[in-house]
Amino acid sequence: MSPVTRPVLGCVGQPRLLAGLDAADRLDRAGHLSVHGALPPYPPEGLVALAEDIGLGGRGGAGFPFARKLRAVMRSARGRDGRTAVVVNASEGEPSCLKDAALLLHVPHLVLDGALLAAAALGAEDVVVGVTREDVEQSLGAAVAERGPVGRRVRVVRLPERFVTGEGTALVKGLDGGPALPSGQKVRTAERGLGGLPTLLSNAETYAHLAVAARIGAQEYRTAGLPAEPGTTLLTVAGSTVVEVPLGTSLAYVLDLCGTVPGQGVLVGGYHGRWLAPAAAREAALSRRSLAAYDAVLGAGAVLPLPEDTCPAGEVARVTRWMAEESAGQCGPCVRGLPALADAVEQLVGGGGGAALEAVQARMRGVLGRGACAHPDGTSAFVASALAVFPDEFRDHALGSGCGRPVLGALPLPADENPERLVVDWTLCKGHGLCVDLLPDVVRLDADGYPAQGVMPVPGRLRPKALRAVRRCPALALRIQE
C-alpha cells in the first residue's frame, strides 16, 4: 500500500465512528470533544460489562470477544504485581485495507479515547500504538500532543510495512525493539506481551467502538445493527473507499453505494478471506451469520469486487505471488511452500495442463497446518476459494485457451517504487506478437496487432519474462529501460 493513499469516506445511515467528518477533514482535540463530548470514567468491571453488553468483537480479523481479552489481562495481572500494558494494532499491512488508516488520519482521538479508557480500567502505565504509515504516525503524534499530559505514557511506534507485521507476536516483538516477525510460539499476549507484561492487544477500530459505546451506552449502541450483532463496522471497498455501515447491511447495497457491482465475484475478508460468487454476493448480508453460510468471514473488513474486464486467474496468481513474498521467512511452509504454491498457480494460469491443477492442490495441502503463524493457511485458503468460485476460468487457462482478458490489477498490491519498463522501438517493430504471448499481463495489442503502448511498466516478478521477450523478439524491437 502506498504511504500516500488516502481513502474516500462514506456511510450508510448515521455515522458513529466517522461522525463530524462532514464538516472537517480531521477532528482535532477541540473538534473531537465538540462532536463526541467528554469521555466518562468506567470502573474495570463496568467496562467489561459494557463490552459484553454490546457484543464487541475485535475488528482486526479474528473477531475475538473484547470482554474476554479484558478479563484475561485482569487475571494475569493479579500474579504480576498488577502491571499491564495496552497495545493498539494499527499496522494494516494488507493493501486492500484502509479502515484503520482512515480512523487515525481523520478521527485519531476516538482511538486514543478507547485505548486510554481500557488502560485506566487495567491500571496500565503504557499505551502503545503500532503503525506502518508515515502520515498516520504524524496524525497520531499530533493528537497525542493535542491532549497534553494524560497520566500515562502514550507512544506511537512505526514498524515495517509488511503483511505479517500485524500478527500479534510480530507486533509485540517490533514494539519491544526486535524484528516485527511472528514468534512461531503459541503465546497469549494477555499473559506475556509488551515488555513481558500482561497486555491488552486489539485493533484500532475496536478501541474506537469502545469509546463510542462508553459515551452513548449499550442500549443506544444497540439501536444500530442486528440484535445478535449490534453496532456498525468499517469496510474498505475496492481498496479505496472506507464506508461505515450497520452490521446486517446488504453487501450488494454497499457495493452500489460505492459505485460498483459484484462483477465476476467478490473477495470478502481480504487476502486471507474467501470469494463469493456473484449470486452469493447479491444475497449476502454483512454479518457473521450471513457470511458463515458461504464459508466466509468479514475479517478486517476488506471487500474487493472483481470487474468483468479483468482475468480472475491472473489476479489470483498475482496476489498469491505477493503473499509468498510477504512471508516471515522463518519456517518451511513460508520459505519453500508458499513460493512453490505461487509457482504452481502461475504454471496453471500459463497453460500447464491438468497436471498443473493437481500440483496446486498438492502445494496447498503441503502448507496447511504447518506454519509458525496463520499466513500459509490463509494464503492456501485464498487460492482454494478462488478455485471453487472460478473453476471454469482456471480450467480454461490450464488447457491453454485462457479467457483473453488482461490482468488489470483490480486486487490492489503495493506499486513498485521504481519499476523497469519495456520499451518498443517503432522503427523496428513488425507486429510479430511474441511479446504478448510471453507477457500478457504487460503487453496489449491494438487493432492492427501492434503493442498498444510504446512504454510499459514491468513488475519485478515479471522481469525474467520481460528479458525473454526482449531476447526472442525477431525484429529486435524491444529493450528494458531502468
Short mmCIF file of C-alpha atoms in Angstrom, two decimals:
data_model
loop_
_atom_site.label_atom_id
_atom_site.label_comp_id
_atom_site.label_asym_id
_atom_site.label_seq_id
_atom_site.Cartn_x
_atom_site.Cartn_y
_atom_site.Cartn_z
CA MET A 1 0.00 0.00 0.00
CA SER A 2 1.35 3.39 -0.92
CA PRO A 3 2.03 5.59 2.13
CA VAL A 4 0.15 8.49 0.49
CA THR A 5 -3.05 6.55 -0.21
CA ARG A 6 -5.93 8.37 1.49
CA PRO A 7 -9.31 6.67 1.46
CA VAL A 8 -12.57 8.15 0.26
CA LEU A 9 -15.09 8.12 3.15
CA GLY A 10 -18.77 7.21 3.16
CA CYS A 11 -21.51 5.87 5.42
CA VAL A 12 -24.86 4.09 5.46
CA GLY A 13 -27.22 5.77 7.90
CA GLN A 14 -25.97 7.90 10.78
CA PRO A 15 -22.21 7.67 11.24
CA ARG A 16 -20.72 6.97 14.64
CA LEU A 17 -17.00 6.42 14.13
CA LEU A 18 -16.91 8.86 11.22
CA ALA A 19 -19.23 11.44 12.84
CA GLY A 20 -18.25 15.07 12.33
CA LEU A 21 -16.27 14.50 9.13
CA ASP A 22 -18.95 16.15 7.03
CA ALA A 23 -17.71 19.46 8.41
CA ALA A 24 -13.98 18.81 8.90
CA ASP A 25 -11.32 16.64 7.28
CA ARG A 26 -9.71 15.85 10.63
CA LEU A 27 -11.11 16.29 14.13
CA ASP A 28 -8.51 17.86 16.40
CA ARG A 29 -8.99 17.64 20.17
CA ALA A 30 -11.46 20.53 20.33
CA GLY A 31 -13.44 19.30 17.34
CA HIS A 32 -13.48 15.77 18.74
CA LEU A 33 -14.93 16.93 22.07
CA SER A 34 -17.46 19.10 20.27
CA VAL A 35 -18.76 16.11 18.29
CA HIS A 36 -18.48 13.33 20.88
CA GLY A 37 -18.37 15.06 24.26
CA ALA A 38 -16.24 14.14 27.26
CA LEU A 39 -15.33 10.53 27.93
CA PRO A 40 -16.96 9.20 31.12
CA PRO A 41 -14.88 7.07 33.50
CA TYR A 42 -15.62 3.37 33.81
CA PRO A 43 -14.63 1.02 36.64
CA PRO A 44 -12.93 -2.19 35.48
CA GLU A 45 -15.96 -4.46 35.83
CA GLY A 46 -18.19 -1.78 34.33
CA LEU A 47 -16.04 -1.65 31.21
CA VAL A 48 -16.11 -5.44 30.91
CA ALA A 49 -19.89 -5.39 31.28
CA LEU A 50 -20.20 -2.69 28.59
CA ALA A 51 -18.09 -4.71 26.14
CA GLU A 52 -20.21 -7.79 26.86
CA ASP A 53 -23.50 -5.90 26.53
CA ILE A 54 -22.64 -4.63 23.05
CA GLY A 55 -21.03 -7.91 21.93
CA LEU A 56 -17.83 -6.08 21.00
CA GLY A 57 -15.54 -8.30 18.95
CA GLY A 58 -12.12 -7.50 17.59
CA ARG A 59 -12.20 -5.78 14.20
CA GLY A 60 -8.73 -6.82 13.09
CA GLY A 61 -9.72 -10.16 11.59
CA ALA A 62 -10.36 -12.87 14.19
CA GLY A 63 -13.33 -11.19 15.89
CA PHE A 64 -12.30 -12.37 19.37
CA PRO A 65 -14.63 -11.03 22.13
CA PHE A 66 -13.09 -7.91 23.63
CA ALA A 67 -14.57 -8.55 27.09
CA ARG A 68 -12.77 -11.90 27.28
CA LYS A 69 -9.49 -10.20 26.44
CA LEU A 70 -10.07 -7.67 29.22
CA ARG A 71 -10.81 -10.39 31.76
CA ALA A 72 -7.80 -12.43 30.68
CA VAL A 73 -5.44 -9.48 31.20
CA MET A 74 -7.01 -8.75 34.60
CA ARG A 75 -6.47 -12.37 35.71
CA SER A 76 -2.87 -12.41 34.50
CA ALA A 77 -2.13 -9.08 36.20
CA ARG A 78 -3.04 -10.42 39.63
CA GLY A 79 0.06 -12.58 39.64
CA ARG A 80 2.33 -9.92 38.10
CA ASP A 81 2.18 -7.07 40.65
CA GLY A 82 -0.82 -5.66 38.76
CA ARG A 83 1.35 -4.25 35.96
CA THR A 84 -0.18 -4.31 32.47
CA ALA A 85 0.07 -2.61 29.08
CA VAL A 86 -2.31 -1.66 26.27
CA VAL A 87 -1.39 -2.02 22.60
CA VAL A 88 -3.31 -0.67 19.60
CA ASN A 89 -2.72 -2.64 16.41
CA ALA A 90 -2.93 -0.16 13.54
CA SER A 91 -0.32 -1.80 11.33
CA GLU A 92 -2.74 -2.70 8.50
CA GLY A 93 -0.11 -4.35 6.29
CA GLU A 94 -2.59 -5.51 3.66
CA PRO A 95 -3.01 -3.16 0.67
CA SER A 96 -6.74 -3.92 0.47
CA CYS A 97 -7.38 -2.44 3.96
CA LEU A 98 -7.53 1.26 4.80
CA LYS A 99 -10.07 1.48 7.63
CA ASP A 100 -7.58 1.93 10.48
CA ALA A 101 -5.68 4.50 8.45
CA ALA A 102 -8.98 6.33 7.90
CA LEU A 103 -9.66 6.45 11.65
CA LEU A 104 -6.19 7.61 12.59
CA LEU A 105 -5.92 10.18 9.82
CA HIS A 106 -9.37 11.68 10.43
CA VAL A 107 -10.53 10.85 13.99
CA PRO A 108 -7.40 9.80 15.92
CA HIS A 109 -8.78 10.92 19.30
CA LEU A 110 -11.56 8.34 19.14
CA VAL A 111 -9.00 5.53 19.01
CA LEU A 112 -6.89 7.10 21.75
CA ASP A 113 -10.01 7.51 23.91
CA GLY A 114 -10.77 3.80 23.72
CA ALA A 115 -7.18 2.79 24.45
CA LEU A 116 -6.90 5.17 27.42
CA LEU A 117 -10.27 4.02 28.75
CA ALA A 118 -9.04 0.42 28.73
CA ALA A 119 -5.70 1.46 30.24
CA ALA A 120 -7.47 3.23 33.11
CA ALA A 121 -9.59 0.15 33.83
CA LEU A 122 -6.49 -2.08 33.82
CA GLY A 123 -4.21 0.36 35.60
CA ALA A 124 -1.80 0.15 32.68
CA GLU A 125 1.03 2.65 32.58
CA ASP A 126 1.85 2.26 28.89
CA VAL A 127 -0.34 2.72 25.82
CA VAL A 128 1.49 1.94 22.59
CA VAL A 129 0.12 2.31 19.06
CA GLY A 130 1.85 0.31 16.31
CA VAL A 131 1.60 1.91 12.85
CA THR A 132 3.32 1.46 9.48
CA ARG A 133 2.47 4.68 7.60
CA GLU A 134 4.29 7.98 7.97
CA ASP A 135 1.16 10.10 7.60
CA VAL A 136 -0.67 8.02 10.23
CA GLU A 137 2.32 8.36 12.56
CA GLN A 138 2.24 12.15 12.12
CA SER A 139 -1.51 12.40 12.69
CA LEU A 140 -1.31 10.32 15.86
CA GLY A 141 1.72 12.23 17.10
CA ALA A 142 -0.20 15.47 16.68
CA ALA A 143 -3.20 14.00 18.52
CA VAL A 144 -1.04 12.89 21.45
CA ALA A 145 0.45 16.40 21.65
CA GLU A 146 -3.03 17.99 21.50
CA ARG A 147 -4.13 16.03 24.57
CA GLY A 148 -1.25 17.13 26.80
CA PRO A 149 -0.46 15.08 29.94
CA VAL A 150 -2.83 12.12 30.36
CA GLY A 151 -1.23 10.37 33.33
CA ARG A 152 0.07 7.53 31.17
CA ARG A 153 2.86 7.06 28.67
CA VAL A 154 1.38 7.11 25.17
CA ARG A 155 3.78 6.15 22.41
CA VAL A 156 3.42 5.81 18.67
CA VAL A 157 5.86 3.35 17.10
CA ARG A 158 6.35 2.96 13.38
CA LEU A 159 7.07 -0.57 12.17
CA PRO A 160 7.92 -2.09 8.77
CA GLU A 161 5.01 -2.13 6.35
CA ARG A 162 4.63 -5.87 5.81
CA PHE A 163 1.70 -8.25 5.76
CA VAL A 164 2.92 -10.23 8.79
CA THR A 165 3.63 -7.15 10.94
CA GLY A 166 0.06 -7.19 12.22
CA GLU A 167 0.31 -10.72 13.65
CA GLY A 168 0.11 -10.38 17.45
CA THR A 169 3.52 -11.73 18.44
CA ALA A 170 5.18 -9.94 15.50
CA LEU A 171 3.66 -6.63 16.54
CA VAL A 172 4.74 -7.01 20.17
CA LYS A 173 8.28 -8.01 19.18
CA GLY A 174 8.52 -4.96 16.93
CA LEU A 175 7.22 -2.62 19.63
CA ASP A 176 9.78 -4.07 22.03
CA GLY A 177 12.57 -3.17 19.61
CA GLY A 178 13.02 -6.54 17.93
CA PRO A 179 12.19 -7.70 14.42
CA ALA A 180 8.47 -7.47 13.66
CA LEU A 181 8.16 -11.17 12.86
CA PRO A 182 5.90 -13.87 14.33
CA SER A 183 7.46 -15.76 17.21
CA GLY A 184 6.23 -19.13 15.99
CA GLN A 185 5.05 -19.90 19.52
CA LYS A 186 1.51 -20.03 20.87
CA VAL A 187 1.97 -17.01 23.14
CA ARG A 188 -1.07 -15.23 24.54
CA THR A 189 -0.35 -11.52 24.82
CA ALA A 190 -2.84 -11.39 27.71
CA GLU A 191 -0.28 -13.42 29.66
CA ARG A 192 3.01 -12.16 28.23
CA GLY A 193 3.05 -9.27 25.81
CA LEU A 194 4.74 -5.87 25.74
CA GLY A 195 7.88 -5.97 27.88
CA GLY A 196 6.75 -9.35 29.19
CA LEU A 197 3.67 -7.81 30.84
CA PRO A 198 0.06 -8.95 30.50
CA THR A 199 -1.08 -6.89 27.52
CA LEU A 200 -4.44 -5.94 26.07
CA LEU A 201 -3.88 -6.00 22.31
CA SER A 202 -6.66 -5.11 19.90
CA ASN A 203 -7.31 -3.39 16.61
CA ALA A 204 -7.68 0.39 16.24
CA GLU A 205 -11.33 0.15 15.16
CA THR A 206 -12.16 -1.96 18.22
CA TYR A 207 -10.94 0.78 20.57
CA ALA A 208 -12.90 3.38 18.61
CA HIS A 209 -16.12 1.39 19.10
CA LEU A 210 -15.37 1.13 22.82
CA ALA A 211 -15.06 4.92 23.03
CA VAL A 212 -18.37 5.43 21.22
CA ALA A 213 -20.22 2.88 23.38
CA ALA A 214 -18.81 4.38 26.58
CA ARG A 215 -20.44 7.69 25.67
CA ILE A 216 -23.82 6.57 24.35
CA GLY A 217 -24.32 3.44 26.48
CA ALA A 218 -25.13 -0.13 25.49
CA GLN A 219 -28.82 0.48 24.86
CA GLU A 220 -28.25 3.28 22.36
CA TYR A 221 -25.31 1.43 20.78
CA ARG A 222 -27.66 -1.48 20.05
CA THR A 223 -30.06 0.67 18.05
CA ALA A 224 -27.80 0.12 15.03
CA GLY A 225 -27.04 -3.26 13.54
CA LEU A 226 -28.63 -6.61 14.40
CA PRO A 227 -29.88 -7.86 17.79
CA ALA A 228 -27.20 -10.57 17.80
CA GLU A 229 -24.57 -8.34 16.17
CA PRO A 230 -25.17 -4.73 17.21
CA GLY A 231 -23.36 -1.63 16.07
CA THR A 232 -21.61 -0.55 12.92
CA THR A 233 -18.45 -1.65 11.17
CA LEU A 234 -15.93 -0.13 8.80
CA LEU A 235 -15.35 -1.63 5.36
CA THR A 236 -12.68 -0.93 2.78
CA VAL A 237 -14.35 -1.35 -0.61
CA ALA A 238 -12.25 -1.90 -3.74
CA GLY A 239 -9.11 -0.84 -1.88
CA SER A 240 -10.04 2.84 -1.92
CA THR A 241 -13.34 3.66 -0.15
CA VAL A 242 -13.89 3.32 3.60
CA VAL A 243 -17.57 3.17 4.49
CA GLU A 244 -19.25 2.80 7.90
CA VAL A 245 -22.30 0.55 7.79
CA PRO A 246 -24.64 -1.05 10.35
CA LEU A 247 -23.97 -4.75 10.74
CA GLY A 248 -26.53 -6.69 8.74
CA THR A 249 -26.48 -4.29 5.77
CA SER A 250 -26.79 -5.90 2.33
CA LEU A 251 -23.42 -6.38 0.64
CA ALA A 252 -24.96 -5.56 -2.74
CA TYR A 253 -26.30 -2.28 -1.35
CA VAL A 254 -22.86 -1.27 -0.09
CA LEU A 255 -21.28 -2.07 -3.45
CA ASP A 256 -23.93 0.01 -5.21
CA LEU A 257 -23.34 2.90 -2.79
CA CYS A 258 -19.64 2.78 -3.67
CA GLY A 259 -20.42 2.84 -7.39
CA THR A 260 -19.58 -0.78 -8.17
CA VAL A 261 -21.22 -4.19 -8.62
CA PRO A 262 -20.33 -7.79 -7.72
CA GLY A 263 -18.87 -8.30 -11.20
CA GLN A 264 -17.30 -11.75 -11.53
CA GLY A 265 -17.26 -12.24 -7.75
CA VAL A 266 -16.37 -10.51 -4.50
CA LEU A 267 -13.46 -11.27 -2.18
CA VAL A 268 -14.57 -10.68 1.42
CA GLY A 269 -12.12 -10.51 4.30
CA GLY A 270 -9.01 -9.57 2.34
CA TYR A 271 -6.23 -11.82 1.09
CA HIS A 272 -6.84 -14.34 3.87
CA GLY A 273 -10.55 -14.18 3.06
CA ARG A 274 -12.99 -16.01 0.80
CA TRP A 275 -14.51 -15.41 -2.60
CA LEU A 276 -18.26 -15.07 -3.07
CA ALA A 277 -19.79 -15.90 -6.44
CA PRO A 278 -21.92 -13.07 -7.93
CA ALA A 279 -25.22 -14.66 -6.85
CA ALA A 280 -23.94 -15.14 -3.28
CA ALA A 281 -22.64 -11.56 -3.18
CA ARG A 282 -26.07 -10.26 -4.16
CA GLU A 283 -27.74 -12.29 -1.39
CA ALA A 284 -25.25 -11.94 1.47
CA ALA A 285 -25.53 -9.51 4.36
CA LEU A 286 -22.59 -8.10 6.28
CA SER A 287 -22.93 -10.21 9.40
CA ARG A 288 -21.14 -13.21 10.86
CA ARG A 289 -24.19 -15.44 10.47
CA SER A 290 -24.92 -14.48 6.87
CA LEU A 291 -21.31 -14.79 5.70
CA ALA A 292 -20.82 -18.06 7.57
CA ALA A 293 -23.44 -19.60 5.30
CA TYR A 294 -20.97 -19.03 2.44
CA ASP A 295 -17.93 -20.18 4.48
CA ALA A 296 -16.78 -16.55 4.64
CA VAL A 297 -15.93 -14.06 7.36
CA LEU A 298 -15.77 -10.29 7.41
CA GLY A 299 -12.21 -10.40 8.78
CA ALA A 300 -10.56 -6.99 8.66
CA GLY A 301 -13.42 -5.58 6.57
CA ALA A 302 -11.89 -5.67 3.09
CA VAL A 303 -14.44 -6.05 0.27
CA LEU A 304 -12.98 -6.50 -3.21
CA PRO A 305 -15.34 -6.85 -6.20
CA LEU A 306 -13.73 -8.26 -9.33
CA PRO A 307 -14.65 -6.29 -12.50
CA GLU A 308 -15.82 -8.10 -15.61
CA ASP A 309 -12.90 -6.93 -17.76
CA THR A 310 -10.02 -8.46 -15.79
CA CYS A 311 -8.73 -12.04 -15.69
CA PRO A 312 -9.68 -13.78 -12.40
CA ALA A 313 -6.98 -16.43 -12.70
CA GLY A 314 -4.29 -13.84 -13.40
CA GLU A 315 -5.43 -11.66 -10.50
CA VAL A 316 -5.26 -14.65 -8.13
CA ALA A 317 -1.80 -15.63 -9.38
CA ARG A 318 -0.57 -12.07 -8.89
CA VAL A 319 -1.78 -11.88 -5.28
CA THR A 320 -0.52 -15.38 -4.47
CA ARG A 321 2.98 -14.39 -5.57
CA TRP A 322 2.86 -11.24 -3.43
CA MET A 323 1.67 -13.24 -0.43
CA ALA A 324 4.56 -15.65 -0.89
CA GLU A 325 6.98 -12.71 -0.93
CA GLU A 326 5.37 -11.22 2.20
CA SER A 327 6.09 -14.28 4.37
CA ALA A 328 8.16 -14.06 7.54
CA GLY A 329 10.66 -16.48 6.03
CA GLN A 330 11.05 -18.37 9.29
CA CYS A 331 9.51 -21.79 8.61
CA GLY A 332 9.42 -24.30 5.78
CA PRO A 333 5.82 -23.68 4.71
CA CYS A 334 6.65 -19.98 4.21
CA VAL A 335 10.21 -20.28 2.88
CA ARG A 336 9.52 -23.10 0.43
CA GLY A 337 5.81 -23.90 0.47
CA LEU A 338 4.32 -20.52 -0.46
CA PRO A 339 6.76 -19.75 -3.31
CA ALA A 340 6.12 -23.27 -4.64
CA LEU A 341 2.37 -22.64 -4.42
CA ALA A 342 2.78 -19.34 -6.30
CA ASP A 343 4.85 -21.13 -8.97
CA ALA A 344 2.18 -23.80 -9.33
CA VAL A 345 -0.62 -21.24 -9.68
CA GLU A 346 1.36 -19.31 -12.30
CA GLN A 347 2.07 -22.52 -14.23
CA LEU A 348 -1.63 -23.39 -14.13
CA VAL A 349 -2.61 -19.94 -15.40
CA GLY A 350 0.07 -20.15 -18.09
CA GLY A 351 -1.38 -23.37 -19.56
CA GLY A 352 0.20 -26.13 -17.53
CA GLY A 353 -2.47 -28.69 -18.32
CA GLY A 354 -4.38 -30.98 -15.99
CA ALA A 355 -1.26 -31.82 -14.02
CA ALA A 356 -0.91 -28.13 -13.08
CA LEU A 357 -4.19 -28.17 -11.16
CA GLU A 358 -3.08 -31.28 -9.29
CA ALA A 359 0.20 -29.54 -8.47
CA VAL A 360 -1.67 -26.55 -6.99
CA GLN A 361 -3.79 -28.86 -4.84
CA ALA A 362 -0.69 -30.70 -3.64
CA ARG A 363 1.10 -27.45 -2.77
CA MET A 364 -1.92 -26.24 -0.80
CA ARG A 365 -2.05 -29.48 1.20
CA GLY A 366 1.68 -29.18 1.85
CA VAL A 367 1.40 -25.93 3.82
CA LEU A 368 -1.87 -26.42 5.70
CA GLY A 369 -1.49 -26.53 9.47
CA ARG A 370 2.29 -26.50 9.36
CA GLY A 371 3.19 -22.81 9.56
CA ALA A 372 4.60 -20.90 12.51
CA CYS A 373 1.70 -18.47 12.04
CA ALA A 374 -1.56 -18.40 10.08
CA HIS A 375 -0.06 -16.93 6.90
CA PRO A 376 0.41 -20.24 4.99
CA ASP A 377 -3.10 -21.42 5.89
CA GLY A 378 -4.63 -18.07 4.94
CA THR A 379 -2.85 -17.95 1.59
CA SER A 380 -3.83 -21.53 0.79
CA ALA A 381 -7.46 -20.79 1.69
CA PHE A 382 -7.44 -17.76 -0.63
CA VAL A 383 -6.32 -19.94 -3.55
CA ALA A 384 -8.72 -22.77 -2.68
CA SER A 385 -11.65 -20.36 -2.55
CA ALA A 386 -10.70 -18.92 -5.96
CA LEU A 387 -10.53 -22.40 -7.49
CA ALA A 388 -14.01 -23.12 -6.13
CA VAL A 389 -15.61 -19.88 -7.38
CA PHE A 390 -13.79 -19.64 -10.75
CA PRO A 391 -13.42 -23.31 -11.78
CA ASP A 392 -14.05 -22.70 -15.50
CA GLU A 393 -11.51 -19.87 -15.62
CA PHE A 394 -8.72 -21.97 -14.12
CA ARG A 395 -9.63 -24.99 -16.27
CA ASP A 396 -9.53 -22.93 -19.46
CA HIS A 397 -6.20 -21.42 -18.52
CA ALA A 398 -4.76 -24.82 -17.63
CA LEU A 399 -5.81 -26.15 -21.04
CA GLY A 400 -4.16 -23.22 -22.79
CA SER A 401 -7.18 -21.31 -24.08
CA GLY A 402 -7.49 -18.80 -21.23
CA CYS A 403 -10.08 -16.05 -21.07
CA GLY A 404 -8.38 -13.50 -23.31
CA ARG A 405 -8.70 -10.73 -20.72
CA PRO A 406 -5.74 -8.75 -19.37
CA VAL A 407 -4.81 -8.60 -15.69
CA LEU A 408 -5.79 -5.06 -14.66
CA GLY A 409 -4.64 -5.19 -11.03
CA ALA A 410 -8.16 -4.98 -9.61
CA LEU A 411 -6.84 -6.61 -6.43
CA PRO A 412 -4.60 -3.86 -5.02
CA LEU A 413 -0.93 -4.52 -4.36
CA PRO A 414 1.85 -2.10 -3.46
CA ALA A 415 3.25 -0.46 -6.56
CA ASP A 416 6.92 -0.96 -7.41
CA GLU A 417 8.71 2.24 -6.40
CA ASN A 418 10.98 2.21 -9.46
CA PRO A 419 9.54 -0.28 -11.94
CA GLU A 420 11.52 -1.19 -15.02
CA ARG A 421 9.88 -0.51 -18.37
CA LEU A 422 9.55 -2.48 -21.57
CA VAL A 423 10.18 -0.08 -24.47
CA VAL A 424 9.19 -0.64 -28.11
CA ASP A 425 11.36 0.71 -30.95
CA TRP A 426 8.69 1.58 -33.52
CA THR A 427 11.25 1.79 -36.34
CA LEU A 428 11.90 -1.94 -35.91
CA CYS A 429 8.61 -3.46 -34.65
CA LYS A 430 6.90 -5.70 -37.23
CA GLY A 431 3.93 -6.80 -35.10
CA HIS A 432 5.00 -10.44 -34.68
CA GLY A 433 3.13 -10.62 -31.34
CA LEU A 434 5.57 -12.87 -29.46
CA CYS A 435 5.84 -10.26 -26.71
CA VAL A 436 2.16 -10.53 -25.79
CA ASP A 437 2.41 -14.33 -25.74
CA LEU A 438 5.18 -14.08 -23.14
CA LEU A 439 3.86 -11.03 -21.26
CA PRO A 440 0.05 -10.95 -21.46
CA ASP A 441 -0.03 -9.05 -18.13
CA VAL A 442 2.13 -6.25 -19.57
CA VAL A 443 1.62 -6.02 -23.34
CA ARG A 444 -1.70 -5.36 -25.04
CA LEU A 445 -2.11 -5.28 -28.81
CA ASP A 446 -4.04 -2.71 -30.79
CA ALA A 447 -6.49 -3.49 -33.59
CA ASP A 448 -3.59 -3.85 -36.06
CA GLY A 449 -1.70 -6.36 -33.93
CA TYR A 450 0.98 -3.97 -32.67
CA PRO A 451 1.68 -3.13 -28.99
CA ALA A 452 -0.88 -0.56 -27.86
CA GLN A 453 1.77 1.33 -25.87
CA GLY A 454 5.39 2.11 -26.54
CA VAL A 455 6.45 2.13 -22.87
CA MET A 456 5.02 -0.41 -20.39
CA PRO A 457 5.87 -0.83 -16.66
CA VAL A 458 7.20 -4.29 -15.79
CA PRO A 459 6.50 -5.61 -12.25
CA GLY A 460 9.59 -7.07 -10.62
CA ARG A 461 8.13 -10.58 -10.61
CA LEU A 462 7.79 -10.46 -14.42
CA ARG A 463 11.33 -9.27 -15.17
CA PRO A 464 12.56 -12.74 -16.26
CA LYS A 465 9.71 -12.99 -18.77
CA ALA A 466 10.39 -9.46 -19.99
CA LEU A 467 14.04 -10.34 -20.62
CA ARG A 468 12.93 -13.44 -22.52
CA ALA A 469 10.60 -11.30 -24.63
CA VAL A 470 13.49 -8.95 -25.45
CA ARG A 471 15.72 -11.87 -26.49
CA ARG A 472 13.03 -13.58 -28.58
CA CYS A 473 11.74 -10.55 -30.48
CA PRO A 474 12.51 -11.41 -34.18
CA ALA A 475 12.79 -7.72 -35.08
CA LEU A 476 14.98 -6.81 -32.04
CA ALA A 477 12.42 -4.07 -31.31
CA LEU A 478 12.29 -4.41 -27.52
CA ARG A 479 14.54 -3.27 -24.70
CA ILE A 480 14.38 -2.94 -20.92
CA GLN A 481 14.72 0.59 -19.56
CA GLU A 482 15.71 1.20 -15.92
#
